Amino acid sequence: MCGILAVLGCSDDSQAKRVRVLELSRRLKHRGPDWSGMYQHGDCFLSHQRLAIVDPASGDQPLYNEDKAIVVTVNGEIYNHEELRKGLPNHRFRTGSDCDVIAHLYEEHGEDFVDMLDGMFSFVLLDTRDNSFIVARDAIGITSLYIGWGLDGSIWIASEMKGLNDDCEHFEYFPPGHLYSSKQGGFRRWYNPKWMSETIPSTPYDPLVLRRAFEDAVIKRLMTDVPFGVLLSGGLDSSLVASITARHLTATKAGKQWGPQLHSFCVGLEGSPDLKAAREVADYLGTIHHEFHFTVQDGIDAIEDVIYHVETYDVTTIRASTPMFLLSRKIKSLGVKMVISGEGSDEIFGGYLYFHKAPNKEEFHRETCRKINALHQYDCLRANKSTSAWGLEARVPFLDKEFINVAMDIDPEWKMIDKSQGRIEKWILRRAFDDEERPYLPKHILYRQKEQFSDGVGYSWIDGLKAHAAENVTDKMMLQAAHIYPHNTPTSKEAYYYRMIFERLFPQNSATLTVPGGASIACSTAKAIEWDSNWSNNPDPSGRAALGVHVLAYDPKLPGPIPVSISPAKIMTGVQRMVELDVPSVAIQT
């Protein structure tokens, strides 16, 4: 990931303004520690902090067309750039960078080329011939991007809020799948897939079609000129990513350049479920596995840095971002600059445990649509900024445009959890990779039930966070929460604690408004809470709230998970995860 900052149409083109833009751009240097670039044309400034992944030697930015009339600053990866270059035979490219195609596509097609890009990206393009510009963000919002407005009429664009918050009168996140055109004076949506209308699809499930689509999505993300690896938690999604990568790596340019053996990385508290499961998957796949431990205190000490980098006060996002933030630092210390990760699967396939309560396939499908549309404020935000904090790039094949089209066109009846048919959450994905002749994964990993990432790294992690917040937020403070924070009022001491830190770091009202709010249960949208009347009284937004669904439930009075006797364990292909604990077993009635 790189960091971009643009100031467009400001009233001041002085050297002092250039110095200020450079100063603000340096706030994004963690995203791109490899090189810095700046371009000024009159009252427009384009700056770039580069993380060099493809063509490290010559791909510095900003990038230009042949006569340098068109200037681009880009954050992201264009996976089909070689194919796009072939369609531009009359153009001369200055670099081997994947992003070099953008200026030339604009020359050929005007503003209507963005849908041709297959990748993750945020960019600002300046046409110096008429001083017009366009800004675009990828379909789902994998890359982070913000837009702001100055009192002098200027428009500001930055990869992170901290690049523009002090100099804009108002700012907000740049909507995914949209383009801003100075000629048209506003936004328009460039990404318009069928699923976004929430029309219920009817295509029958074909496991081989789904398998091929995901394999293609992973393979195209092996485009790299630097060392890379995979994030491996031992859950279904990251394990499939690792399995496919390991299977196809040898035949790729990356495999020939960096060796055929894949590196995998995992983080957790000592003895956590993820560490054990990831180690087993790594042994099965034959990866070079790197296991890192952290303590609850390590995580608590990092909270302020996490909130500064991830730019949110959302509870579940901070819980999950902290281990990822710590892991990213370790990975970067090994010389690795890119990782492939498993975000997005739960939104596409209804993998969160609350989907067990979906009343029908129509509601199931609509909720997946809502979840995908909100990813840029949650898991994409976490994956992008937790890694970028240390100059590490995360690629997410489940959010490949073509794969989403295939997966979201399947009749949602196939995605529904059906215990009588032996179907747990994400059954169609598990079934697609259940290959008896050439197994992708061991059966019990392929059918392992979901862990929240913040729980999988160790069950005492969330409990430790809650205890720490309780020491720093009093009951008296909570009584006044609605007056202190009238927007998205914290409903727990943990939420109040994060909010205090966030408001100190980002005191502007615009910053507060960039963070989503509303009721949630087990990571649901507010609408899905209607599926179960009991959920409206449970304030915990994490997967712990789905009691009676997960094979492990929780008792707030005890330090960790407690094995429970509930029917979902029976559908895990006869394999139930066991955790050794010095607490008695109890049965929870469902």
PDB file of C-alpha atoms in Angstrom, residues 33 88 102-103 133 138 151 181 186-187 192 237 257 271 344 445 490 494 540:
ATOM      1  CA  PRO A  33       8.493   4.161   3.229  1.00  0.00           C
ATOM      2  CA  LEU A  88      -2.709   0.336 -25.829  1.00  0.00           C
ATOM      3  CA  ILE A 102      -4.051   4.596 -15.762  1.00  0.00           C
ATOM      4  CA  ALA A 103      -2.890   7.810 -17.459  1.00  0.00           C
ATOM      5  CA  PHE A 133      -9.226  16.068 -12.413  1.00  0.00           C
ATOM      6  CA  ASP A 138     -11.967   0.574  -5.982  1.00  0.00           C
ATOM      7  CA  LEU A 151     -12.633  27.124   3.108  1.00  0.00           C
ATOM      8  CA  SER A 181     -15.180  14.384 -11.620  1.00  0.00           C
ATOM      9  CA  GLY A 186     -19.608  15.636  -8.098  1.00  0.00           C
ATOM     10  CA  PHE A 187     -19.651  11.884  -7.548  1.00  0.00           C
ATOM     11  CA  ASN A 192     -22.847  -1.238 -10.681  1.00  0.00           C
ATOM     12  CA  ASP A 237     -10.772 -18.581   4.709  1.00  0.00           C
ATOM     13  CA  GLN A 257      12.001 -15.350  -8.142  1.00  0.00           C
ATOM     14  CA  GLY A 271      -2.192 -21.409  23.626  1.00  0.00           C
ATOM     15  CA  GLY A 344     -14.587 -10.760   2.787  1.00  0.00           C
ATOM     16  CA  ILE A 445     -10.027 -27.681   9.011  1.00  0.00           C
ATOM     17  CA  PRO A 490     -20.812   4.599  23.741  1.00  0.00           C
ATOM     18  CA  GLU A 494     -14.797  -0.416  26.393  1.00  0.00           C
ATOM     19  CA  ASP A 540     -22.045  -7.180  22.716  1.00  0.00           C
TER      20      ASP A 540
END
